[in-house]
Coordinates of C-alpha atoms and ligand atoms in Angstrom, one line a residue:
X1 CA 140.1 -72.7 -74.7
X2 CA 139.6 -72.8 -78.4
X3 CA 137.7 -69.4 -78.3
X4 CA 140.6 -68.0 -76.2
X5 CA 143.2 -69.5 -78.5
X6 CA 141.6 -67.9 -81.5
X7 CA 141.7 -64.4 -79.9
X8 CA 145.2 -63.7 -81.3
X9 CA 145.8 -66.7 -83.5
X10 CA 148.7 -66.1 -85.9
X11 CA 150.1 -63.1 -84.1
X12 CA 153.8 -64.3 -83.8
X13 CA 156.9 -62.3 -83.7
X14 CA 159.5 -62.5 -86.4
X15 CA 163.0 -63.0 -84.9
X16 CA 164.7 -63.4 -88.2
X17 CA 166.4 -60.0 -88.1
X18 CA 168.4 -61.4 -85.1
X19 CA 169.3 -64.8 -86.5
X20 CA 167.8 -67.3 -88.9
X21 CA 167.3 -70.2 -86.5
X22 CA 168.6 -71.9 -83.4
X23 CA 171.3 -73.6 -85.4
X24 CA 172.3 -70.5 -87.5
X25 CA 176.1 -70.7 -87.8
X26 CA 176.2 -66.9 -87.3
X27 CA 175.4 -67.4 -83.6
X28 CA 178.7 -69.3 -82.9
X29 CA 180.6 -67.0 -85.2
X30 CA 179.4 -64.0 -83.3
X31 CA 180.2 -65.6 -79.9
X32 CA 183.7 -66.6 -81.1
X33 CA 184.3 -63.1 -82.5
X34 CA 183.2 -61.5 -79.2
X35 CA 185.5 -63.8 -77.2
X36 CA 188.5 -62.9 -79.5
X37 CA 187.7 -59.2 -79.2
X38 CA 187.4 -59.6 -75.4
X39 CA 190.8 -61.3 -75.2
X40 CA 192.3 -58.6 -77.4
X41 CA 190.6 -56.0 -75.2
X42 CA 192.2 -57.5 -72.1
X43 CA 195.6 -57.7 -73.8
X44 CA 195.4 -54.0 -74.8
X45 CA 193.9 -52.4 -71.8
X46 CA 194.7 -54.5 -68.7
X47 CA 196.9 -52.4 -66.4
X48 CA 196.4 -49.2 -68.4
X49 CA 193.3 -47.8 -66.6
X50 CA 194.6 -47.9 -63.1
X51 CA 197.7 -45.9 -63.6
X52 CA 199.1 -43.0 -61.6
X53 CA 197.1 -39.9 -62.3
X54 CA 194.4 -41.9 -64.1
X55 CA 194.3 -42.9 -67.8
X56 CA 194.3 -40.3 -70.6
X57 CA 190.7 -39.4 -71.5
X58 CA 190.9 -40.5 -75.1
X59 CA 192.4 -43.8 -74.0
X60 CA 189.5 -44.4 -71.5
X61 CA 187.0 -43.4 -74.2
X62 CA 188.5 -45.9 -76.7
X63 CA 188.2 -48.6 -74.1
X64 CA 184.6 -47.8 -73.3
X65 CA 183.6 -47.7 -77.0
X66 CA 185.3 -51.1 -77.7
X67 CA 183.6 -52.7 -74.6
X68 CA 180.3 -51.2 -75.6
X69 CA 180.7 -52.7 -79.1
X70 CA 181.4 -56.2 -77.8
X71 CA 178.5 -55.9 -75.4
X72 CA 176.1 -54.8 -78.3
X73 CA 177.0 -58.0 -80.3
X74 CA 176.5 -60.1 -77.2
X75 CA 173.1 -58.5 -76.6
X76 CA 172.0 -59.7 -80.1
X77 CA 172.9 -63.3 -79.3
X78 CA 171.5 -63.1 -75.8
X79 CA 168.3 -61.6 -76.9
X80 CA 167.8 -64.2 -79.6
X81 CA 168.5 -67.1 -77.3
X82 CA 166.1 -65.9 -74.6
X83 CA 163.3 -64.8 -77.0
X84 CA 163.5 -68.1 -78.9
X85 CA 163.3 -70.0 -75.6
X86 CA 160.3 -67.8 -74.4
X87 CA 158.5 -68.6 -77.7
X88 CA 158.7 -72.4 -76.9
X89 CA 160.1 -73.5 -73.6
X90 CA 159.4 -77.1 -74.4
X91 CA 162.0 -77.4 -77.2
X92 CA 165.2 -78.9 -75.8
X93 CA 167.3 -77.3 -78.6
X94 CA 166.0 -73.9 -77.6
X95 CA 166.8 -74.6 -73.9
X96 CA 170.3 -75.8 -74.8
X97 CA 171.0 -72.7 -76.9
X98 CA 170.0 -70.5 -74.0
X99 CA 172.1 -72.3 -71.5
X100 CA 175.1 -72.4 -73.9
X101 CA 174.8 -68.7 -74.6
X102 CA 174.5 -67.8 -70.9
X103 CA 177.7 -69.8 -70.2
X104 CA 179.5 -67.8 -72.9
X105 CA 178.2 -64.5 -71.6
X106 CA 179.6 -65.3 -68.1
X107 CA 183.0 -66.3 -69.5
X108 CA 183.3 -63.3 -71.8
X109 CA 182.1 -61.1 -69.0
X110 CA 184.9 -62.4 -66.7
X111 CA 187.5 -61.6 -69.4
X112 CA 186.6 -57.9 -69.4
X113 CA 185.7 -57.7 -65.7
X114 CA 189.1 -56.1 -64.9
X115 CA 188.2 -52.9 -66.8
X116 CA 185.5 -51.9 -64.3
X117 CA 187.5 -52.9 -61.3
X118 CA 190.5 -50.9 -62.5
X119 CA 188.2 -47.9 -63.1
X120 CA 186.8 -48.2 -59.6
X121 CA 190.3 -48.2 -58.1
X122 CA 191.3 -45.0 -59.8
X123 CA 191.6 -42.5 -56.8
X124 CA 189.0 -39.8 -56.5
X125 CA 191.4 -36.9 -57.3
X126 CA 192.4 -38.6 -60.6
X127 CA 188.8 -39.7 -61.5
X128 CA 187.2 -36.3 -60.9
X129 CA 188.8 -34.5 -63.9
X130 CA 187.9 -37.4 -66.1
X131 CA 184.3 -37.3 -65.0
X132 CA 184.3 -33.6 -66.1
X133 CA 186.2 -34.1 -69.3
X134 CA 184.3 -33.1 -72.4
X135 CA 185.6 -36.1 -74.4
X136 CA 183.9 -38.4 -71.9
X137 CA 180.7 -36.3 -71.5
X138 CA 178.6 -39.0 -73.2
X139 CA 179.7 -41.6 -70.6
X140 CA 179.7 -39.4 -67.5
X141 CA 176.7 -41.0 -66.0
X142 CA 177.9 -44.5 -66.8
X143 CA 181.4 -43.8 -65.3
X144 CA 180.0 -42.1 -62.2
X145 CA 177.3 -44.7 -61.6
X146 CA 180.0 -47.5 -61.8
X147 CA 182.0 -45.8 -59.1
X148 CA 179.0 -46.0 -56.7
X149 CA 180.2 -49.6 -56.2
X150 CA 183.7 -48.5 -55.4
X151 CA 183.4 -49.1 -51.6
X152 CA 181.6 -52.4 -52.2
X153 CA 183.8 -54.2 -54.8
X154 CA 186.2 -57.0 -54.0
X155 CA 189.4 -58.0 -55.7
X156 CA 189.2 -59.5 -59.2
X157 CA 189.9 -63.1 -58.1
X158 CA 187.3 -62.7 -55.4
X159 CA 184.7 -61.3 -57.8
X160 CA 185.4 -64.1 -60.4
X161 CA 185.1 -66.7 -57.6
X162 CA 181.7 -65.3 -56.5
X163 CA 180.5 -65.2 -60.1
X164 CA 181.3 -68.8 -60.6
X165 CA 180.1 -70.1 -57.2
X166 CA 176.8 -68.2 -57.4
X167 CA 175.5 -70.7 -59.9
X168 CA 175.7 -73.5 -57.4
X169 CA 175.1 -71.3 -54.4
X170 CA 172.3 -68.7 -54.2
X171 CA 171.2 -69.2 -57.8
X172 CA 170.8 -72.9 -57.2
X173 CA 168.4 -72.2 -54.2
X174 CA 166.5 -69.9 -56.6
X175 CA 166.2 -72.7 -59.1
X176 CA 165.0 -75.1 -56.4
X177 CA 162.3 -72.6 -55.5
X178 CA 161.2 -72.2 -59.1
X179 CA 161.2 -75.9 -59.9
X180 CA 159.3 -76.7 -56.7
X181 CA 156.6 -74.0 -57.1
X182 CA 156.1 -74.7 -60.8
X183 CA 155.8 -78.4 -60.1
X184 CA 153.1 -77.9 -57.5
X185 CA 149.8 -79.4 -58.2
X186 CA 146.6 -78.1 -56.5
X187 CA 143.7 -80.6 -56.2
X188 CA 140.5 -78.7 -56.9
X189 CA 136.9 -79.7 -57.2
X190 CA 134.9 -77.8 -59.7
X191 CA 131.6 -78.5 -61.6
X192 CA 131.6 -82.0 -60.1
X193 CA 135.1 -82.8 -61.4
X194 CA 138.4 -83.2 -59.6
X195 CA 141.1 -81.1 -61.3
X196 CA 144.8 -80.6 -60.8
X197 CA 145.7 -77.0 -61.1
X198 CA 149.0 -75.2 -61.4
X199 CA 150.0 -72.3 -59.1
X200 CA 149.0 -69.6 -61.7
X201 CA 145.7 -71.4 -62.4
X202 CA 144.8 -71.5 -58.7
X203 CA 145.8 -67.9 -58.2
X204 CA 143.6 -66.9 -61.2
X205 CA 140.5 -68.2 -59.3
X206 CA 140.6 -65.2 -57.0
X207 CA 139.0 -63.3 -59.9
X208 CA 136.0 -65.7 -60.1
X209 CA 132.5 -64.6 -59.3
X210 CA 131.5 -67.6 -57.0
X211 CA 132.5 -66.7 -53.4
X212 CA 132.6 -70.3 -52.2
X213 CA 134.9 -71.2 -55.1
X214 CA 137.2 -68.3 -54.3
X215 CA 137.3 -69.3 -50.6
X216 CA 138.1 -72.9 -51.5
X217 CA 140.8 -71.8 -53.9
X218 CA 142.4 -69.6 -51.2
X219 CA 142.4 -72.5 -48.7
X220 CA 143.7 -75.1 -51.2
X221 CA 146.5 -72.7 -52.3
X222 CA 147.9 -72.3 -48.8
X223 CA 147.2 -75.9 -47.7
X224 CA 149.4 -77.2 -50.5
X225 CA 152.1 -74.6 -49.8
X226 CA 152.1 -75.5 -46.1
X227 CA 153.0 -79.1 -47.0
X228 CA 156.2 -77.7 -48.5
X229 CA 156.9 -75.4 -45.5
X230 CA 160.2 -77.1 -44.7
X231 CA 161.8 -76.5 -48.1
X232 CA 160.2 -73.1 -48.7
X233 CA 161.4 -71.8 -45.3
X234 CA 164.9 -73.4 -45.7
X235 CA 165.3 -71.8 -49.2
X236 CA 164.2 -68.4 -48.0
X237 CA 166.2 -68.5 -44.8
X238 CA 169.4 -69.5 -46.7
X239 CA 169.0 -66.7 -49.2
X240 CA 168.4 -64.1 -46.5
X241 CA 171.5 -65.3 -44.7
X242 CA 173.5 -65.4 -47.9
X243 CA 172.4 -61.8 -48.6
X244 CA 173.6 -60.7 -45.1
X245 CA 177.0 -62.4 -45.6
X246 CA 177.6 -60.8 -49.0
X247 CA 176.6 -57.4 -47.5
X248 CA 179.1 -57.9 -44.8
X249 CA 181.9 -58.8 -47.3
X250 CA 181.0 -55.9 -49.5
X251 CA 180.6 -53.5 -46.6
X252 CA 177.0 -52.4 -47.3
X253 CA 175.6 -50.6 -44.3
X254 CA 172.1 -52.2 -44.4
X255 CA 170.3 -54.9 -46.4
X256 CA 168.6 -52.5 -48.8
X257 CA 171.7 -50.5 -49.6
X258 CA 172.8 -52.6 -52.6
X259 CA 169.4 -52.3 -54.2
X260 CA 169.3 -48.5 -53.6
X261 CA 172.7 -48.2 -55.4
X262 CA 171.4 -50.1 -58.4
X263 CA 168.1 -48.1 -58.3
X264 CA 170.0 -44.8 -58.1
X265 CA 167.9 -43.7 -55.2
X266 CA 168.8 -42.9 -51.6
X267 CA 167.5 -44.6 -48.5
X268 CA 165.8 -41.4 -47.2
X269 CA 163.6 -41.0 -50.3
X270 CA 162.6 -44.6 -50.1
X271 CA 161.7 -44.4 -46.4
X272 CA 159.7 -41.2 -47.0
X273 CA 157.8 -42.9 -49.8
X274 CA 157.0 -46.0 -47.7
X275 CA 155.9 -43.8 -44.7
X276 CA 153.6 -41.8 -47.0
X277 CA 152.1 -45.1 -48.3
X278 CA 151.5 -46.2 -44.7
X279 CA 149.8 -42.9 -43.8
X280 CA 147.5 -43.5 -46.7
X281 CA 146.4 -47.1 -45.9
X282 CA 143.1 -45.7 -44.9
X283 CA 142.4 -44.9 -48.6
X284 CA 142.7 -48.6 -49.5
X285 CA 140.5 -49.5 -46.5
X286 CA 137.9 -47.0 -47.7
X287 CA 137.9 -48.8 -51.0
X288 CA 137.6 -52.2 -49.4
X289 CA 134.4 -51.0 -47.6
X290 CA 133.0 -49.7 -50.9
X291 CA 133.7 -53.1 -52.5
X292 CA 132.1 -54.9 -49.6
X293 CA 128.9 -52.9 -50.2
X294 CA 129.1 -53.7 -53.9
X295 CA 129.4 -57.4 -53.2
X296 CA 126.6 -57.1 -50.6
X297 CA 128.9 -58.4 -47.8
X298 CA 129.2 -57.0 -44.3
X299 CA 133.0 -57.1 -44.7
X300 CA 135.4 -58.3 -47.3
X301 CA 137.5 -61.4 -46.7
X302 CA 141.0 -61.7 -48.2
X303 CA 139.7 -63.9 -51.0
X304 CA 137.1 -61.2 -52.0
X305 CA 139.7 -58.6 -52.9
X306 CA 139.7 -59.4 -56.6
X307 CA 136.1 -60.6 -57.0
X308 CA 134.3 -59.2 -60.0
X309 CA 131.6 -56.7 -59.1
X310 CA 128.9 -57.9 -61.3
X311 CA 129.0 -56.0 -64.6
X312 CA 130.4 -58.1 -67.5
X313 CA 133.4 -56.3 -69.0
X314 CA 133.5 -56.3 -72.7
X315 CA 135.8 -58.8 -74.4
X316 CA 138.3 -57.8 -77.0
X317 CA 139.9 -59.8 -79.8
X318 CA 143.5 -59.0 -80.4
X319 CA 142.5 -56.8 -83.4
X320 CA 140.1 -54.9 -81.1
X321 CA 142.8 -54.6 -78.4
X322 CA 145.3 -53.2 -80.9
X323 CA 142.7 -50.7 -82.1
X324 CA 141.8 -49.5 -78.6
X325 CA 145.4 -49.1 -77.5
X326 CA 146.5 -47.3 -80.7
X327 CA 143.4 -45.0 -80.5
X328 CA 144.2 -44.1 -76.9
X329 CA 147.9 -43.5 -77.6
X330 CA 147.0 -41.3 -80.6
X331 CA 144.9 -39.0 -78.4
X332 CA 147.9 -38.7 -76.0
X333 CA 150.6 -38.2 -78.8
X334 CA 150.7 -39.2 -82.5
X335 CA 154.4 -39.9 -82.1
X336 CA 153.7 -42.3 -79.3
X337 CA 151.1 -44.1 -81.3
X338 CA 153.3 -44.2 -84.4
X339 CA 156.1 -45.9 -82.4
X340 CA 153.6 -48.4 -81.0
X341 CA 152.0 -49.1 -84.4
X342 CA 155.3 -50.6 -85.7
X343 CA 155.1 -53.5 -83.3
X344 CA 152.1 -54.8 -85.2
X345 CA 153.1 -53.8 -88.7
X346 CA 156.7 -55.1 -88.4
X347 CA 155.9 -58.2 -86.3
X348 CA 157.7 -57.2 -83.1
X349 CA 155.0 -58.8 -81.0
X350 CA 154.0 -62.3 -80.1
X351 CA 150.4 -62.5 -78.7
X352 CA 148.9 -65.8 -79.6
X353 CA 148.4 -68.6 -77.1
X354 CA 150.5 -71.7 -77.9
X355 CA 151.5 -74.7 -75.9
X356 CA 155.1 -74.3 -74.5
X357 CA 155.1 -70.5 -74.9
X358 CA 156.2 -68.6 -71.8
X359 CA 153.4 -67.4 -69.5
X360 CA 152.6 -63.8 -68.7
X361 CA 154.0 -60.9 -70.6
X362 CA 157.2 -58.9 -71.0
X363 CA 159.0 -56.4 -73.3
X364 CA 162.6 -57.0 -74.1
X365 CA 164.7 -54.0 -75.3
X366 CA 168.1 -55.6 -75.8
X367 CA 170.0 -52.7 -77.4
X368 CA 169.5 -49.4 -79.2
X369 CA 170.9 -51.0 -82.3
X370 CA 168.0 -53.5 -82.4
X371 CA 164.4 -52.8 -81.6
X372 CA 162.2 -54.0 -78.6
X373 CA 160.1 -57.2 -78.7
X374 CA 156.8 -57.8 -76.8
X375 CA 155.5 -61.1 -75.6
X376 CA 152.0 -61.5 -74.2
X377 CA 149.3 -64.1 -74.0
X378 CA 146.1 -62.6 -75.3
X379 CA 143.0 -64.5 -74.1
X380 CA 140.6 -61.8 -75.1
X381 CA 139.6 -60.2 -71.8
X382 CA 139.9 -56.6 -70.9
X383 CA 142.9 -57.2 -68.6
X384 CA 144.8 -58.3 -71.6
X385 CA 144.1 -55.0 -73.2
X386 CA 145.8 -53.3 -70.2
X387 CA 148.7 -55.7 -70.4
X388 CA 149.1 -54.9 -74.1
X389 CA 149.1 -51.1 -73.2
X390 CA 151.7 -51.8 -70.5
X391 CA 154.1 -53.8 -72.6
X392 CA 153.8 -51.4 -75.6
X393 CA 154.6 -48.5 -73.2
X394 CA 157.9 -50.3 -72.4
X395 CA 158.3 -50.9 -76.2
X396 CA 157.8 -47.3 -77.1
X397 CA 160.2 -46.3 -74.4
X398 CA 162.8 -48.7 -75.8
X399 CA 162.2 -47.4 -79.3
X400 CA 162.3 -43.7 -78.4
X401 CA 165.6 -44.1 -76.5
X402 CA 167.4 -45.7 -79.4
X403 CA 169.5 -42.5 -80.1
X404 CA 171.3 -43.3 -76.8
X405 CA 174.3 -45.6 -76.8
X406 CA 174.0 -49.0 -75.2
X407 CA 175.6 -47.9 -71.9
X408 CA 173.1 -45.0 -71.7
X409 CA 170.1 -47.0 -72.8
X410 CA 168.6 -48.9 -69.8
X411 CA 166.9 -47.2 -66.9
X412 CA 167.1 -48.4 -63.3
X413 CA 164.1 -50.3 -61.9
X414 CA 162.8 -47.1 -60.2
X415 CA 162.0 -45.5 -63.6
X416 CA 161.8 -48.6 -65.8
X417 CA 158.0 -48.8 -65.3
X418 CA 157.3 -45.1 -66.1
X419 CA 156.3 -45.5 -69.7
X420 CA 154.4 -48.8 -69.2
X421 CA 152.3 -47.7 -66.3
X422 CA 151.7 -44.4 -68.0
X423 CA 150.5 -46.3 -71.1
X424 CA 148.1 -48.2 -69.0
X425 CA 146.7 -45.0 -67.6
X426 CA 146.2 -43.5 -71.1
X427 CA 144.3 -46.6 -72.2
X428 CA 142.3 -46.8 -69.0
X429 CA 141.2 -43.2 -69.3
X430 CA 140.3 -43.7 -73.0
X431 CA 138.2 -46.8 -72.2
X432 CA 136.4 -45.1 -69.3
X433 CA 135.5 -42.0 -71.3
X434 CA 134.3 -44.0 -74.3
X435 CA 132.1 -46.2 -72.0
X436 CA 128.4 -45.1 -71.6
X437 CA 127.1 -47.9 -69.3
X438 CA 127.7 -46.8 -65.7
X439 CA 128.0 -50.5 -64.5
X440 CA 130.9 -51.1 -66.9
X441 CA 132.4 -47.7 -65.9
X442 CA 132.3 -48.8 -62.3
X443 CA 133.9 -52.2 -63.1
X444 CA 136.7 -50.4 -65.0
X445 CA 137.3 -48.1 -62.1
X446 CA 137.3 -50.9 -59.5
X447 CA 139.8 -52.8 -61.7
X448 CA 142.1 -49.8 -61.8
X449 CA 141.9 -49.1 -58.1
X450 CA 142.6 -52.8 -57.3
X451 CA 145.6 -52.8 -59.6
X452 CA 146.8 -49.6 -57.9
X453 CA 146.3 -51.1 -54.4
X454 CA 148.3 -54.2 -55.5
X455 CA 151.1 -52.1 -56.9
X456 CA 151.3 -49.4 -54.2
X457 CA 150.1 -50.6 -50.9
X458 CA 150.7 -54.3 -51.2
X459 CA 154.3 -53.8 -52.5
X460 CA 155.0 -51.5 -49.5
X461 CA 153.7 -54.2 -47.2
X462 CA 156.0 -56.7 -48.9
X463 CA 158.9 -54.4 -48.4
X464 CA 158.2 -53.9 -44.7
X465 CA 158.0 -57.7 -44.4
X466 CA 161.4 -58.1 -46.0
X467 CA 162.8 -55.4 -43.7
X468 CA 161.5 -57.2 -40.7
X469 CA 162.9 -60.6 -41.9
X470 CA 166.3 -59.1 -42.4
X471 CA 166.3 -57.3 -39.1
X472 CA 165.4 -60.5 -37.2
X473 CA 167.7 -63.0 -39.1
X474 CA 170.9 -62.2 -37.2
X475 CA 169.3 -63.6 -34.1
X476 CA 169.3 -67.1 -35.7
X477 CA 167.8 -69.4 -38.2
X478 CA 164.1 -69.0 -39.0
X479 CA 161.4 -71.4 -38.2
X480 CA 158.4 -71.4 -40.6
X481 CA 156.3 -70.2 -37.8
X482 CA 158.5 -67.1 -37.1
X483 CA 158.3 -66.1 -40.8
X484 CA 154.5 -66.5 -40.8
X485 CA 154.2 -64.3 -37.8
X486 CA 156.3 -61.5 -39.4
X487 CA 154.2 -61.8 -42.5
X488 CA 150.9 -61.3 -40.6
X489 CA 152.3 -58.4 -38.7
X490 CA 153.3 -56.7 -41.9
X491 CA 149.9 -57.2 -43.4
X492 CA 147.7 -56.1 -40.5
X493 CA 148.2 -52.3 -40.8
X494 CA 147.2 -52.4 -44.5
X495 CA 144.0 -54.3 -44.2
X496 CA 143.1 -52.9 -40.8
X497 CA 139.6 -54.0 -39.8
X498 CA 138.3 -53.5 -43.3
X499 CA 139.2 -57.0 -44.4
X500 CA 138.8 -60.3 -42.6
X501 CA 141.9 -62.4 -42.3
X502 CA 142.0 -66.2 -42.7
X503 CA 144.0 -68.7 -40.8
X504 CA 145.6 -69.9 -44.0
X505 CA 147.0 -66.5 -45.0
X506 CA 150.0 -66.8 -42.8
X507 CA 151.6 -68.8 -45.7
X508 CA 151.1 -65.8 -48.0
X509 CA 154.8 -65.0 -48.1
X510 CA 155.9 -68.5 -49.3
X511 CA 155.3 -68.4 -53.0
X512 CA 156.3 -64.8 -53.8
X513 CA 159.2 -65.1 -56.3
X514 CA 160.6 -61.6 -55.6
X515 CA 161.7 -62.5 -52.1
X516 CA 163.8 -65.3 -53.6
X517 CA 165.1 -63.9 -56.9
X518 CA 165.4 -60.1 -56.3
X519 CA 165.2 -59.0 -52.8
X520 CA 163.9 -55.5 -52.0
X521 CA 162.7 -55.3 -55.6
X522 CA 159.1 -54.5 -54.6
X523 CA 159.5 -50.9 -53.6
X524 CA 160.3 -50.0 -57.2
X525 CA 156.7 -50.8 -58.0
X526 CA 155.5 -48.3 -55.4
X527 CA 157.9 -45.7 -56.8
X528 CA 156.9 -46.3 -60.4
X529 CA 153.1 -46.2 -59.8
X530 CA 153.2 -43.1 -57.6
X531 CA 155.5 -41.4 -60.0
X532 CA 153.1 -42.1 -62.9
X533 CA 150.0 -41.1 -60.9
X534 CA 151.5 -37.7 -60.3
X535 CA 152.9 -37.4 -63.9
X536 CA 149.4 -38.2 -65.2
X537 CA 147.9 -35.4 -63.2
X538 CA 150.5 -33.1 -64.7
X539 CA 149.5 -34.2 -68.2
X540 CA 145.9 -33.4 -67.4
X541 CA 146.9 -30.0 -66.2
X542 CA 149.5 -29.1 -68.8
X543 CA 148.4 -31.0 -72.0
X544 CA 150.8 -30.6 -75.0
X545 CA 153.6 -28.9 -73.0
X546 CA 153.7 -31.9 -70.8
X547 CA 153.7 -34.4 -73.7
X548 CA 156.8 -32.8 -75.2
X549 CA 158.7 -33.0 -71.9
X550 CA 157.5 -36.5 -71.3
X551 CA 158.7 -37.8 -74.7
X552 CA 162.0 -36.1 -73.9
X553 CA 162.2 -38.1 -70.8
X554 CA 161.7 -41.4 -72.7
X555 CA 164.2 -40.4 -75.4
X556 CA 166.8 -39.8 -72.6
X557 CA 166.8 -43.5 -71.8
X558 CA 169.3 -44.1 -68.9
X559 CA 171.7 -41.3 -69.8
X560 CA 171.4 -39.7 -66.4
X561 CA 170.1 -40.4 -62.9
X562 CA 166.3 -40.6 -62.5
X563 CA 166.5 -37.5 -60.3
X564 CA 168.2 -35.5 -63.1
X565 CA 166.0 -36.8 -65.8
X566 CA 162.8 -36.1 -63.9
X567 CA 163.7 -32.6 -62.8
X568 CA 162.5 -30.9 -66.1
X569 CA 159.1 -32.5 -65.4
X570 CA 159.0 -30.8 -62.1
X571 CA 159.5 -34.0 -60.1
X572 CA 161.4 -33.9 -56.8
X573 CA 161.1 -37.1 -54.9
X574 CA 162.8 -35.7 -51.9
X575 CA 159.9 -33.3 -51.5
X576 CA 157.5 -34.9 -48.9
X577 CA 154.5 -33.4 -50.8
X578 CA 155.5 -35.2 -54.0
X579 CA 154.4 -38.6 -52.8
X580 CA 151.2 -37.3 -51.4
X581 CA 150.2 -36.1 -55.0
X582 CA 150.0 -39.8 -56.1
X583 CA 147.7 -40.6 -53.2
X584 CA 145.5 -37.6 -54.0
X585 CA 144.9 -39.3 -57.4
X586 CA 144.0 -42.6 -55.7
X587 CA 141.7 -40.7 -53.4
X588 CA 140.0 -39.2 -56.5
X589 CA 139.6 -42.6 -58.1
X590 CA 138.0 -44.0 -54.9
X591 CA 135.7 -41.0 -54.7
X592 CA 134.6 -41.6 -58.2
X593 CA 133.9 -45.3 -57.6
X594 CA 132.1 -44.5 -54.4
X595 CA 129.8 -42.0 -56.0
X596 CA 129.1 -44.3 -59.0
X597 CA 128.4 -47.2 -56.6
X598 CA 126.0 -45.0 -54.6
X599 CA 124.1 -43.9 -57.7
X600 CA 123.7 -47.5 -58.9
X601 CA 122.7 -48.8 -55.5
X602 CA 119.6 -51.0 -55.6
X603 CA 116.9 -50.8 -53.0
X604 CA 117.8 -53.0 -50.0
X605 CA 116.6 -56.5 -50.2
X606 CA 115.0 -57.3 -46.8
X607 CA 116.6 -60.7 -46.3
X608 CA 120.1 -59.9 -47.7
X609 CA 123.3 -59.3 -45.7
X610 CA 123.5 -55.6 -45.2
X611 CA 126.5 -53.3 -45.3
X612 CA 127.9 -52.4 -41.9
X613 CA 127.3 -48.9 -40.5
X614 CA 130.9 -47.7 -41.3
Ligands
ZN701 ZN1 156.5 -53.6 -66.8

């Protein structure tokens, strides 16, 4: 612990360019000013957008600019409250600030809600000339994207009612899930001592070298979850039914439709991508067989998937991690590296381990008028270096897109992970080429392939599972057993006969937060990873010409649809061959691992378990 804690000691972000402290009077002054502006906005614009023939273009533009200005000020307060809370979740005054700010944001949001609703009600023939008007060119995508919700929006009182009721409805079930899973305690015996582990601690044991320990961790995880089957099933079942009800009220044609609108992608492209993923399950199974040979097992079990393969990966202090990431970025593009360097020099990053600090890692890019912030928990292993590369990729994206206005800044989920996953690839490649020990090279490759499997194949499995659940729910309330069966059915085609199932694994669905908090989120991971795999191949082929186009993509932020922004890079995700390119890259990685493994293979030990004939 102390060695880990020292890995990034003192690396804390500086939030003082947002506000001075949690009790800075400027916070309340900003909220009050925003509320006044929102009330004035409502007094000035209510009833002036939905008018016969549509509003005059300059009137509509003035309204958008005013709303964007209010929103930008709110982002500053919202970002400060949530970053401060993330930096120490145990401080009641930080939690209070965050809750108070959220309440204000909902109320102020409700004051200006009419604007979007009026715009949606403007008939097509009046809206079309506005969408083409040069004065509104900077907001064309924003205005057009908002209208995608036209057939699915309810009246203003209904929308307000849903907003308010959601806090004690679906969001309350979400909180119950979070509070239950984060309060779980897993009894685990290790080194002769009985420990109580948290969910993330017991999950982390899947990376341990000791097979018996991994198996016991796997069993304990699901044993404890099974004890809460009643609540976990009830919560999930309720949220699925709630989603179906809202879909019916909003007239969405199928359960994924709302997500597709937000992601700016159509059902056909998503289905094509999932089908391509399923056609390539064999690639993952080939890797599982390679890994079984490396671990000297006849066949992998589920709990062997993330086992280390022997070689010690080098450790990296935070300084070393910074150096590695910046070196790699520099090779890719000096501009990319320069943008990343600021995070360290200007203290936009919080990396040290502290009690009370939020787990995991994220990058927040609240507004183009501010700058992004990165949070991570650097323990000093090589995975942390990849996490740093990932979050800095997001950070550089947020920085490069700052010439966009707030309403053109954020990208949808489908492309939100482009820069981050790309950043990981750049660093992975750099580490691999700098490494001379073939054992470490193999460990790096296996780590990359396993991450890719978890991001591509597994997320497609999760999506198929959700589809099956939603298709079955209209027939009646779920029993835990029925959910478990659908879960196993969705997993079987992926693992095939390459991985041995366990009895306990039927509870594998029960702790996954995405099913609860953001349904049908998971296919965005598949999209992002496959997109980056094929972009990375293009970078290898085209070099500097690609880098220019790529930086242009990041600078464009969310100013147009993913389809339009990706076109200059030669990406057409309606082309069936496009998805296959990503799998060709995975194939090449597995080939490389297989060849390296074969060249390192030791002579067979006569008594040991031997690889199967396949
Ligand atoms: Zn990310």
